[in-house]
Coordinates of N, CA and C in Angstrom, one line a residue:
M1 N 10.5 -1.6 -20.6 CA 9.2 -1.2 -20.9 C 9.2 -0.4 -22.3
P2 N 8.1 -0.6 -23.1 CA 8.1 0.1 -24.4 C 7.6 1.5 -24.2
L3 N 7.9 2.3 -25.3 CA 7.4 3.6 -25.4 C 5.9 3.6 -25.9
E4 N 5.1 4.5 -25.5 CA 3.7 4.5 -26.0 C 3.5 5.7 -26.9
Y5 N 2.9 5.4 -28.1 CA 2.5 6.4 -29.0 C 1.0 6.7 -28.7
N6 N 0.7 7.9 -28.3 CA -0.6 8.3 -27.7 C -1.6 8.6 -28.8
L7 N -2.6 7.8 -29.0 CA -3.6 8.0 -30.0 C -4.6 9.1 -29.7
M8 N -4.8 9.4 -28.4 CA -5.7 10.5 -28.1 C -5.2 11.8 -28.6
G9 N -3.9 12.0 -28.4 CA -3.2 13.2 -28.9 C -3.3 13.2 -30.4
L10 N -3.1 12.1 -31.1 CA -3.2 12.1 -32.5 C -4.6 12.4 -33.0
L11 N -5.6 11.8 -32.3 CA -7.0 12.1 -32.7 C -7.3 13.6 -32.6
M12 N -6.8 14.2 -31.6 CA -7.0 15.7 -31.4 C -6.3 16.4 -32.6
Q13 N -5.1 15.9 -33.0 CA -4.4 16.6 -34.1 C -5.2 16.4 -35.4
L14 N -5.9 15.3 -35.5 CA -6.6 15.0 -36.8 C -8.0 15.7 -36.8
E15 N -8.6 15.9 -35.6 CA -10.0 16.4 -35.6 C -10.1 17.7 -34.8
G16 N -9.0 18.1 -34.1 CA -9.0 19.3 -33.3 C -9.7 19.1 -31.9
P17 N -9.4 19.9 -30.9 CA -8.4 20.9 -30.9 C -7.0 20.3 -30.9
W18 N -6.0 21.1 -31.3 CA -4.7 20.7 -31.5 C -4.0 20.3 -30.2
R19 N -3.3 19.2 -30.1 CA -2.4 18.9 -29.0 C -1.0 18.7 -29.5
G20 N 0.0 19.0 -28.6 CA 1.4 19.0 -29.0 C 2.0 17.6 -29.1
Y21 N 1.2 16.6 -28.7 CA 1.7 15.2 -28.7 C 0.7 14.4 -29.5
P22 N 1.2 13.3 -30.1 CA 2.6 12.9 -30.2 C 3.3 13.8 -31.2
S23 N 4.6 14.1 -30.9 CA 5.4 15.0 -31.7 C 6.2 14.2 -32.7
N24 N 6.0 14.6 -33.9 CA 6.9 13.9 -35.0 C 8.3 14.1 -34.7
N25 N 8.7 15.3 -34.3 CA 10.1 15.6 -34.0 C 10.7 14.7 -32.9
F26 N 9.9 14.5 -31.9 CA 10.3 13.6 -30.8 C 10.6 12.2 -31.3
W27 N 9.6 11.7 -32.0 CA 9.7 10.3 -32.4 C 10.9 10.1 -33.4
Q28 N 11.1 11.1 -34.2 CA 12.3 11.0 -35.1 C 13.6 11.1 -34.3
Y29 N 13.6 11.9 -33.3 CA 14.8 12.2 -32.5 C 15.2 10.9 -31.7
V30 N 14.2 10.2 -31.1 CA 14.5 9.1 -30.2 C 14.7 7.8 -30.9
R31 N 14.5 7.8 -32.2 CA 14.6 6.5 -33.0 C 15.9 5.8 -32.7
P32 N 17.0 6.4 -32.7 CA 18.3 5.6 -32.5 C 18.3 5.0 -31.1
Y33 N 17.6 5.5 -30.1 CA 17.7 5.1 -28.7 C 16.5 4.2 -28.3
A34 N 15.4 4.3 -29.0 CA 14.1 3.7 -28.6 C 14.2 2.2 -28.8
G35 N 13.4 1.4 -27.9 CA 13.3 0.0 -28.1 C 11.9 -0.3 -28.7
D36 N 11.1 -1.0 -27.9 CA 9.8 -1.4 -28.4 C 8.8 -0.2 -28.3
V37 N 7.8 -0.2 -29.2 CA 6.8 0.9 -29.2 C 5.4 0.2 -29.3
L38 N 4.5 0.7 -28.6 CA 3.1 0.3 -28.7 C 2.1 1.5 -28.9
L39 N 0.9 1.2 -29.3 CA -0.1 2.2 -29.5 C -1.0 2.2 -28.2
G40 N -1.2 3.4 -27.7 CA -2.0 3.6 -26.5 C -3.2 4.4 -26.9
V41 N -4.4 3.9 -26.6 CA -5.7 4.6 -27.0 C -5.9 5.8 -26.1
D42 N -5.6 5.7 -24.8 CA -5.8 6.8 -23.9 C -7.3 7.3 -24.0
A43 N -8.2 6.3 -24.0 CA -9.6 6.7 -24.2 C -10.2 7.4 -23.0
H44 N -10.7 8.6 -23.3 CA -11.5 9.4 -22.3 C -13.0 9.1 -22.3
R45 N -13.4 8.6 -23.5 CA -14.8 8.2 -23.6 C -14.9 6.9 -24.4
P46 N -15.9 6.0 -24.2 CA -16.0 4.7 -24.9 C -15.8 4.8 -26.4
E47 N -16.4 5.9 -27.0 CA -16.3 6.0 -28.5 C -14.9 6.2 -29.0
H48 N -14.0 6.6 -28.1 CA -12.6 6.7 -28.5 C -12.0 5.4 -28.9
L49 N -12.6 4.3 -28.4 CA -12.1 2.9 -28.8 C -12.5 2.5 -30.2
T50 N -13.3 3.3 -30.8 CA -13.9 2.9 -32.1 C -13.5 3.9 -33.2
H51 N -12.2 4.2 -33.3 CA -11.7 5.1 -34.3 C -10.5 4.4 -35.1
P52 N -10.9 3.4 -35.9 CA -9.9 2.7 -36.7 C -9.0 3.5 -37.5
H53 N -9.5 4.7 -38.0 CA -8.7 5.5 -38.8 C -7.5 6.1 -38.0
T54 N -7.8 6.3 -36.7 CA -6.7 6.8 -35.8 C -5.6 5.8 -35.7
W55 N -6.0 4.5 -35.4 CA -5.0 3.4 -35.4 C -4.2 3.4 -36.7
D56 N -4.9 3.4 -37.8 CA -4.2 3.3 -39.1 C -3.2 4.4 -39.3
E57 N -3.6 5.6 -38.9 CA -2.7 6.8 -39.1 C -1.6 6.7 -38.1
G58 N -1.8 6.2 -36.9 CA -0.7 6.0 -35.9 C 0.3 5.0 -36.4
I59 N -0.1 3.9 -36.9 CA 0.8 2.9 -37.5 C 1.5 3.4 -38.7
K60 N 0.8 4.1 -39.5 CA 1.4 4.7 -40.7 C 2.6 5.7 -40.3
R61 N 2.3 6.5 -39.4 CA 3.3 7.5 -39.0 C 4.5 6.8 -38.3
L62 N 4.3 5.9 -37.4 CA 5.4 5.2 -36.8 C 6.2 4.4 -37.8
K63 N 5.6 3.8 -38.7 CA 6.4 3.0 -39.7 C 7.2 4.0 -40.6
S64 N 6.7 5.2 -40.8 CA 7.5 6.2 -41.6 C 8.7 6.7 -40.8
F65 N 8.7 6.5 -39.5 CA 9.9 6.9 -38.7 C 10.8 5.7 -38.5
G66 N 10.4 4.5 -38.9 CA 11.2 3.3 -38.8 C 10.9 2.4 -37.7
Y67 N 9.7 2.6 -37.1 CA 9.2 1.7 -36.0 C 8.3 0.7 -36.5
T68 N 8.2 -0.5 -35.7 CA 7.2 -1.5 -36.0 C 6.5 -1.7 -34.7
P69 N 5.2 -1.1 -34.5 CA 4.5 -1.2 -33.3 C 4.3 -2.7 -32.8
L70 N 4.3 -2.9 -31.6 CA 4.1 -4.2 -31.0 C 2.6 -4.4 -30.6
D71 N 2.2 -5.6 -30.4 CA 0.9 -5.9 -29.8 C 1.2 -7.0 -28.7
K72 N 0.2 -7.3 -28.0 CA 0.4 -8.2 -26.8 C 0.7 -9.6 -27.2
E73 N 0.7 -10.0 -28.5 CA 1.1 -11.3 -29.0 C 2.6 -11.4 -29.1
D74 N 3.3 -10.3 -29.1 CA 4.7 -10.3 -29.2 C 5.3 -11.0 -28.0
K75 N 5.9 -12.2 -28.1 CA 6.3 -13.0 -27.0 C 7.6 -12.5 -26.4
H76 N 8.4 -11.7 -27.1 CA 9.7 -11.3 -26.6 C 9.5 -10.0 -25.7
M77 N 8.3 -9.5 -25.7 CA 8.1 -8.2 -25.0 C 7.9 -8.4 -23.5
A78 N 8.6 -7.7 -22.7 CA 8.4 -7.7 -21.2 C 7.3 -6.8 -20.8
W79 N 6.3 -7.4 -20.1 CA 5.2 -6.6 -19.6 C 5.2 -6.3 -18.2
D80 N 6.4 -6.3 -17.6 CA 6.5 -5.9 -16.2 C 7.9 -5.2 -16.0
W81 N 8.1 -4.7 -14.8 CA 9.3 -4.0 -14.5 C 10.3 -5.0 -13.9
D82 N 11.6 -4.6 -14.0 CA 12.6 -5.3 -13.2 C 12.9 -4.4 -12.0
L83 N 12.3 -4.7 -10.9 CA 12.4 -3.9 -9.7 C 13.3 -4.4 -8.6
T84 N 14.2 -5.4 -9.1 CA 15.1 -6.0 -8.1 C 16.1 -5.0 -7.6
Y85 N 16.3 -3.9 -8.2 CA 17.3 -2.9 -7.7 C 16.7 -2.2 -6.4
L86 N 15.3 -2.4 -6.3 CA 14.7 -1.9 -5.0 C 14.6 -3.0 -4.0
Y87 N 13.9 -4.1 -4.3 CA 13.7 -5.3 -3.5 C 13.5 -6.5 -4.4
K88 N 13.9 -7.6 -3.9 CA 13.8 -8.9 -4.7 C 12.3 -9.2 -4.9
D89 N 11.5 -9.1 -3.8 CA 10.1 -9.3 -3.8 C 9.5 -8.8 -2.5
F90 N 8.2 -9.1 -2.2 CA 7.6 -8.7 -1.0 C 8.0 -9.6 0.2
N91 N 8.7 -10.7 -0.1 CA 9.3 -11.5 1.0 C 10.7 -11.2 1.3
D92 N 11.3 -10.2 0.6 CA 12.7 -9.8 0.8 C 12.8 -9.3 2.2
P93 N 13.8 -9.8 3.0 CA 14.0 -9.3 4.3 C 14.3 -7.8 4.4
A94 N 14.9 -7.3 3.3 CA 15.2 -5.9 3.2 C 13.9 -5.1 3.2
F95 N 12.9 -5.6 2.5 CA 11.6 -4.9 2.4 C 11.0 -4.8 3.8
A96 N 11.0 -6.0 4.5 CA 10.4 -6.0 5.8 C 11.1 -5.1 6.8
A97 N 12.4 -5.1 6.7 CA 13.2 -4.3 7.6 C 13.0 -2.8 7.3
D98 N 12.8 -2.4 6.1 CA 12.5 -1.0 5.8 C 11.1 -0.6 6.3
M99 N 10.2 -1.5 6.1 CA 8.8 -1.2 6.6 C 8.8 -1.0 8.1
A100 N 9.6 -1.9 8.8 CA 9.6 -1.8 10.2 C 10.4 -0.5 10.7
E101 N 11.3 0.0 9.9 CA 12.1 1.1 10.3 C 11.4 2.4 10.1
L102 N 10.4 2.5 9.3 CA 9.7 3.7 9.0 C 9.2 4.4 10.2
P103 N 8.5 3.8 11.1 CA 8.0 4.5 12.3 C 9.1 5.1 13.2
E104 N 10.3 4.3 13.2 CA 11.4 4.8 14.0 C 12.0 6.1 13.3
L105 N 12.1 6.1 12.0 CA 12.6 7.3 11.3 C 11.7 8.5 11.5
N106 N 10.4 8.2 11.6 CA 9.4 9.3 11.8 C 9.6 9.8 13.2
K107 N 9.8 9.0 14.2 CA 10.1 9.4 15.6 C 11.4 10.2 15.6
K108 N 12.4 9.8 14.9 CA 13.6 10.5 14.8 C 13.4 12.0 14.3
L109 N 12.6 12.1 13.2 CA 12.3 13.4 12.7 C 11.6 14.2 13.7
A110 N 10.6 13.6 14.4 CA 9.8 14.3 15.4 C 10.7 14.8 16.5
A111 N 11.6 14.0 16.9 CA 12.5 14.4 18.0 C 13.4 15.6 17.6
A112 N 13.8 15.6 16.3 CA 14.6 16.7 15.8 C 13.8 18.0 15.8
V113 N 12.5 17.9 15.6 CA 11.7 19.1 15.6 C 11.6 19.7 17.0
T114 N 11.6 18.9 18.0 CA 11.4 19.4 19.4 C 12.7 19.5 20.1
A115 N 13.8 19.3 19.5 CA 15.1 19.4 20.1 C 15.4 20.9 20.5
D116 N 16.0 21.0 21.7 CA 16.3 22.3 22.2 C 17.7 22.7 21.7
L117 N 17.8 23.3 20.5 CA 19.1 23.6 19.9 C 18.9 24.9 19.2
P118 N 20.1 25.6 18.9 CA 20.0 26.8 18.1 C 19.4 26.5 16.7
A119 N 18.9 27.5 16.0 CA 18.1 27.2 14.8 C 19.0 26.5 13.7
K120 N 20.2 26.9 13.6 CA 21.1 26.4 12.5 C 21.3 24.9 12.7
E121 N 21.7 24.5 13.9 CA 22.0 23.1 14.3 C 20.7 22.3 14.2
K122 N 19.6 22.9 14.7 CA 18.3 22.2 14.7 C 17.8 21.9 13.3
L123 N 17.9 22.9 12.4 CA 17.5 22.7 11.0 C 18.3 21.7 10.3
E124 N 19.6 21.7 10.6 CA 20.5 20.7 9.9 C 20.1 19.3 10.4
Q125 N 19.7 19.1 11.6 CA 19.3 17.8 12.1 C 18.0 17.4 11.4
I126 N 17.1 18.4 11.3 CA 15.8 18.2 10.7 C 15.9 17.7 9.3
V127 N 16.8 18.5 8.5 CA 17.0 18.1 7.1 C 17.5 16.7 6.9
K128 N 18.5 16.4 7.8 CA 19.1 15.0 7.7 C 18.1 13.9 8.0
A129 N 17.3 14.1 9.1 CA 16.3 13.1 9.4 C 15.2 13.0 8.4
D130 N 14.8 14.2 7.8 CA 13.8 14.2 6.8 C 14.2 13.5 5.6
D131 N 15.5 13.7 5.2 CA 16.0 13.0 4.0 C 16.0 11.5 4.2
E132 N 16.4 11.0 5.3 CA 16.4 9.6 5.6 C 15.0 9.0 5.5
L133 N 14.1 9.7 6.1 CA 12.7 9.2 6.1 C 12.1 9.3 4.7
S134 N 12.3 10.4 4.0 CA 11.7 10.5 2.7 C 12.3 9.5 1.7
D135 N 13.6 9.2 1.8 CA 14.2 8.3 0.9 C 13.6 6.9 1.1
K136 N 13.4 6.5 2.4 CA 12.9 5.2 2.7 C 11.4 5.1 2.2
L137 N 10.7 6.1 2.5 CA 9.3 6.1 2.2 C 9.1 6.1 0.7
D138 N 9.9 6.8 -0.1 CA 9.8 6.9 -1.5 C 10.1 5.5 -2.1
R139 N 11.1 4.9 -1.5 CA 11.6 3.6 -2.0 C 10.5 2.5 -1.9
L140 N 9.9 2.5 -0.7 CA 8.8 1.5 -0.4 C 7.6 1.8 -1.3
F141 N 7.2 3.1 -1.3 CA 6.0 3.4 -2.2 C 6.3 3.1 -3.6
S142 N 7.4 3.4 -4.1 CA 7.8 3.1 -5.5 C 7.7 1.6 -5.8
F143 N 8.2 0.8 -4.9 CA 8.1 -0.7 -5.1 C 6.7 -1.2 -5.2
C144 N 5.8 -0.7 -4.3 CA 4.4 -1.1 -4.3 C 3.7 -0.6 -5.5
Q145 N 3.8 0.7 -5.8 CA 3.0 1.3 -6.8 C 3.5 0.8 -8.2
L146 N 4.8 0.7 -8.4 CA 5.3 0.2 -9.7 C 4.9 -1.3 -9.9
T147 N 4.8 -2.1 -8.9 CA 4.4 -3.4 -9.0 C 2.9 -3.5 -9.4
M148 N 2.1 -2.6 -8.8 CA 0.7 -2.6 -9.1 C 0.4 -2.0 -10.4
S149 N 1.3 -1.2 -10.9 CA 1.1 -0.6 -12.3 C 1.1 -1.6 -13.4
V150 N 1.7 -2.7 -13.2 CA 1.7 -3.8 -14.2 C 1.0 -5.1 -13.7
D151 N 0.5 -5.0 -12.4 CA -0.2 -6.2 -11.9 C -1.2 -5.7 -10.8
A152 N -2.3 -5.2 -11.3 CA -3.3 -4.5 -10.4 C -3.9 -5.5 -9.4
T153 N -3.8 -6.8 -9.6 CA -4.3 -7.8 -8.7 C -3.3 -8.3 -7.7
N154 N -2.2 -7.8 -7.6 CA -1.1 -8.2 -6.7 C -1.5 -7.9 -5.3
E155 N -1.9 -8.9 -4.5 CA -2.4 -8.7 -3.2 C -1.3 -8.3 -2.2
A156 N -0.1 -8.8 -2.3 CA 1.0 -8.3 -1.5 C 1.3 -6.9 -1.6
A157 N 1.2 -6.4 -2.9 CA 1.5 -5.0 -3.2 C 0.4 -4.1 -2.6
A158 N -0.9 -4.6 -2.8 CA -2.0 -3.8 -2.3 C -2.0 -3.7 -0.8
Q159 N -1.8 -4.9 -0.1 CA -1.8 -4.9 1.4 C -0.7 -4.0 1.9
N160 N 0.5 -4.0 1.3 CA 1.6 -3.2 1.8 C 1.4 -1.7 1.5
L161 N 0.7 -1.5 0.4 CA 0.4 -0.1 0.0 C -0.6 0.5 1.0
D162 N -1.5 -0.3 1.5 CA -2.5 0.1 2.5 C -1.7 0.5 3.8
K163 N -0.8 -0.3 4.2 CA 0.0 -0.1 5.4 C 0.8 1.2 5.2
L164 N 1.4 1.4 4.1 CA 2.1 2.6 3.8 C 1.3 3.9 3.9
M165 N 0.0 3.8 3.4 CA -0.9 4.9 3.4 C -1.2 5.3 4.9
V166 N -1.3 4.3 5.7 CA -1.6 4.6 7.1 C -0.4 5.3 7.8
L167 N 0.8 4.7 7.5 CA 2.0 5.2 8.1 C 2.3 6.6 7.5
S168 N 1.9 6.9 6.3 CA 2.2 8.2 5.7 C 1.4 9.3 6.4
N169 N 0.2 8.9 7.0 CA -0.6 9.9 7.8 C 0.2 10.4 9.0
D170 N 0.9 9.4 9.7 CA 1.8 9.8 10.8 C 2.9 10.7 10.3
V171 N 3.5 10.4 9.2 CA 4.6 11.1 8.6 C 4.1 12.5 8.3
S172 N 2.9 12.6 7.7 CA 2.3 14.0 7.4 C 2.2 14.9 8.6
L173 N 1.8 14.3 9.7 CA 1.7 15.1 10.9 C 3.1 15.6 11.3
T174 N 4.1 14.8 11.2 CA 5.5 15.2 11.6 C 6.0 16.2 10.6
E175 N 5.7 16.1 9.3 CA 6.1 17.0 8.3 C 5.4 18.4 8.5
S176 N 4.2 18.4 9.0 CA 3.5 19.6 9.3 C 4.2 20.3 10.5
A177 N 4.7 19.5 11.5 CA 5.4 20.1 12.6 C 6.7 20.8 12.1
V178 N 7.3 20.1 11.1 CA 8.5 20.7 10.5 C 8.2 22.1 9.9
T179 N 7.1 22.1 9.1 CA 6.6 23.3 8.5 C 6.3 24.4 9.5
R180 N 5.7 24.1 10.5 CA 5.4 25.1 11.6 C 6.6 25.6 12.2
Y181 N 7.6 24.7 12.4 CA 8.9 25.2 13.0 C 9.6 26.1 12.1
V182 N 9.7 25.7 10.8 CA 10.5 26.5 9.8 C 9.8 27.9 9.7
G183 N 8.4 27.9 9.7 CA 7.7 29.1 9.5 C 7.8 30.0 10.7
S184 N 8.3 29.5 11.8 CA 8.4 30.3 13.0 C 9.8 31.0 13.2
I185 N 10.7 30.7 12.3 CA 12.1 31.2 12.3 C 12.0 32.6 11.6
E186 N 12.2 33.7 12.4 CA 12.1 35.0 11.9 C 13.3 35.4 10.9
N187 N 14.5 34.9 11.2 CA 15.6 35.2 10.4 C 16.1 34.0 9.6
L188 N 15.1 33.4 8.9 CA 15.3 32.1 8.2 C 16.4 32.3 7.1
D189 N 16.4 33.4 6.4 CA 17.4 33.6 5.3 C 18.8 33.6 5.9
E190 N 19.0 34.3 7.0 CA 20.3 34.3 7.7 C 20.7 33.0 8.1
V191 N 19.8 32.2 8.7 CA 20.1 30.9 9.2 C 20.5 30.0 8.0
I192 N 19.8 30.1 6.9 CA 20.1 29.3 5.7 C 21.5 29.7 5.2
A193 N 21.8 30.9 5.1 CA 23.1 31.4 4.5 C 24.2 31.0 5.4
S194 N 24.0 30.7 6.7 CA 25.1 30.4 7.6 C 25.5 28.9 7.5
S195 N 24.9 28.1 6.7 CA 25.2 26.7 6.6 C 25.2 26.2 5.2
P196 N 26.3 25.6 4.7 CA 26.3 25.0 3.4 C 25.3 24.0 3.2
E197 N 25.0 23.2 4.2 CA 24.0 22.1 4.1 C 22.6 22.7 4.0
L198 N 22.3 23.8 4.7 CA 21.0 24.4 4.6 C 20.8 25.1 3.3
T199 N 21.9 25.7 2.8 CA 21.9 26.4 1.5 C 21.5 25.5 0.4
K200 N 21.9 24.3 0.4 CA 21.5 23.3 -0.6 C 20.0 23.1 -0.7
V201 N 19.4 23.2 0.4 CA 17.9 23.0 0.4 C 17.2 24.3 0.8
G202 N 17.8 25.4 0.5 CA 17.2 26.7 0.8 C 15.8 26.9 0.2
F203 N 15.7 26.5 -1.0 CA 14.3 26.7 -1.7 C 13.3 25.9 -0.9
A204 N 13.5 24.7 -0.6 CA 12.6 23.9 0.1 C 12.2 24.5 1.5
L205 N 13.2 25.0 2.2 CA 13.0 25.6 3.5 C 12.1 26.8 3.4
R206 N 12.4 27.6 2.4 CA 11.6 28.9 2.2 C 10.2 28.5 1.8
W207 N 10.1 27.4 1.0 CA 8.7 27.0 0.6 C 8.0 26.5 1.9
D208 N 8.6 25.9 2.8 CA 8.0 25.5 4.0 C 7.5 26.7 4.8
A209 N 8.3 27.7 4.8 CA 8.0 28.9 5.5 C 6.7 29.6 4.9
H210 N 6.7 29.6 3.5 CA 5.6 30.1 2.8 C 4.3 29.3 3.1
S211 N 4.5 27.9 3.1 CA 3.3 27.0 3.3 C 2.7 27.2 4.7
F212 N 3.6 27.5 5.6 CA 3.1 27.7 7.0 C 2.0 28.7 7.1
K213 N 2.1 29.7 6.3 CA 1.0 30.8 6.3 C -0.3 30.3 5.9
H214 N -0.4 29.2 5.2 CA -1.6 28.6 4.6 C -2.0 27.3 5.2
S215 N -1.3 26.9 6.3 CA -1.5 25.5 6.9 C -2.8 25.5 7.7
I216 N -3.4 24.4 7.8 CA -4.7 24.2 8.6 C -4.3 24.1 10.1
P217 N -5.3 24.4 11.0 CA -5.0 24.3 12.4 C -4.5 22.9 12.8
E218 N -3.5 22.9 13.7 CA -2.9 21.7 14.1 C -3.9 20.7 14.8
T219 N -4.9 21.3 15.4 CA -5.9 20.5 16.2 C -6.8 19.7 15.2
I220 N -7.1 20.2 14.0 CA -8.0 19.4 13.1 C -7.3 18.6 12.1
E221 N -6.0 18.8 12.0 CA -5.2 18.1 10.9 C -5.4 16.6 11.0
P222 N -5.3 15.9 12.2 CA -5.4 14.5 12.2 C -6.8 14.0 11.6
W223 N -7.8 14.8 11.9 CA -9.2 14.4 11.4 C -9.2 14.5 9.9
I224 N -8.6 15.6 9.4 CA -8.6 15.8 7.9 C -7.8 14.7 7.2
L225 N -6.7 14.2 7.8 CA -5.9 13.2 7.2 C -6.7 11.8 7.3
K226 N -7.4 11.6 8.3 CA -8.2 10.4 8.4 C -9.3 10.3 7.4
M227 N -10.0 11.5 7.2 CA -11.0 11.6 6.2 C -10.4 11.4 4.8
Q228 N -9.3 11.9 4.6 CA -8.6 11.8 3.3 C -8.2 10.3 3.0
L229 N -7.7 9.6 4.0 CA -7.4 8.3 3.9 C -8.5 7.4 3.6
S230 N -9.6 7.6 4.3 CA -10.8 6.7 4.2 C -11.7 7.1 3.1
G231 N -11.6 8.4 2.6 CA -12.4 8.9 1.5 C -11.7 9.0 0.2
G232 N -11.0 10.1 0.0 CA -10.4 10.3 -1.3 C -9.4 9.3 -1.7
S233 N -8.5 8.9 -0.8 CA -7.4 8.0 -1.2 C -8.0 6.6 -1.4
A234 N -9.0 6.2 -0.6 CA -9.6 4.8 -0.8 C -10.3 4.8 -2.1
F235 N -11.0 5.9 -2.5 CA -11.8 5.9 -3.7 C -10.8 5.8 -4.9
S236 N -9.7 6.6 -4.8 CA -8.7 6.6 -5.9 C -8.1 5.2 -6.1
Q237 N -7.8 4.5 -5.0 CA -7.3 3.2 -5.2 C -8.3 2.2 -5.8
L238 N -9.5 2.3 -5.4 CA -10.6 1.5 -6.0 C -10.7 1.8 -7.5
R239 N -10.8 3.1 -7.8 CA -10.9 3.5 -9.2 C -9.8 3.0 -10.1
D240 N -8.5 3.1 -9.5 CA -7.4 2.7 -10.3 C -7.4 1.2 -10.5
K241 N -7.9 0.4 -9.5 CA -8.0 -1.0 -9.7 C -9.0 -1.4 -10.7
L242 N -10.1 -0.7 -10.7 CA -11.2 -1.0 -11.7 C -10.7 -0.6 -13.1
D243 N -10.0 0.5 -13.2 CA -9.5 0.9 -14.5 C -8.5 -0.1 -15.1
A244 N -7.7 -0.7 -14.2 CA -6.7 -1.6 -14.6 C -7.2 -3.1 -14.9
T245 N -8.3 -3.4 -14.4 CA -8.8 -4.8 -14.5 C -10.1 -5.0 -15.3
H246 N -10.8 -3.9 -15.5 CA -12.1 -4.0 -16.2 C -11.8 -4.1 -17.7
L247 N -12.3 -5.1 -18.3 CA -12.1 -5.3 -19.8 C -13.3 -4.7 -20.6
V248 N -13.0 -4.0 -21.6 CA -14.0 -3.3 -22.5 C -14.2 -4.2 -23.7

């Protein structure tokens, strides 16, 4: 994928208020390592599309650093990601297997939270189960979202992203249970210090304990998550699709 030279930042530099990007020092520094470069308008208002002097200045500056900006007529330019290191495609059996495994990993984490064990051993199990769940969830979300970032009309990506959003609600409830448990440990610092594995994630555990003080009541959390899924998240997905497909 190419680097983007941000024309909104350049417009602010030319007309104020000042922004720190695009940085001349950055573009000079990365020149030996950079590949393709394109101009990005980053329009916050329609009139930002009608500033030819900004385009001209952007091209002038890039050429002075040794770059030749691309446009969409450049046939050699790749306009998508190579995501095969994640999954081959949405029909990849590995993708289906990981989607099917998510609920089981969530149950595994929930079981670790309720296990009758000393705090050290229990936290070690929680951290291990949480890492497995988070890694899988991040991998699946990344594949769907990165696919849609270059192909907003990809139905397979959109459908699987919807499924992941629903599953992530269940995961959020389990993660909240983790936060409540960590926040209930009175000698948390001692428990963390007693385990090399817990010491590695000490900051995250202490942050959980801090977050516990500001968490919403357990009884209303499922309703909050449902409203978030059907309201804010749904609107954000619709807005992103319109942004990516509406031609100006």
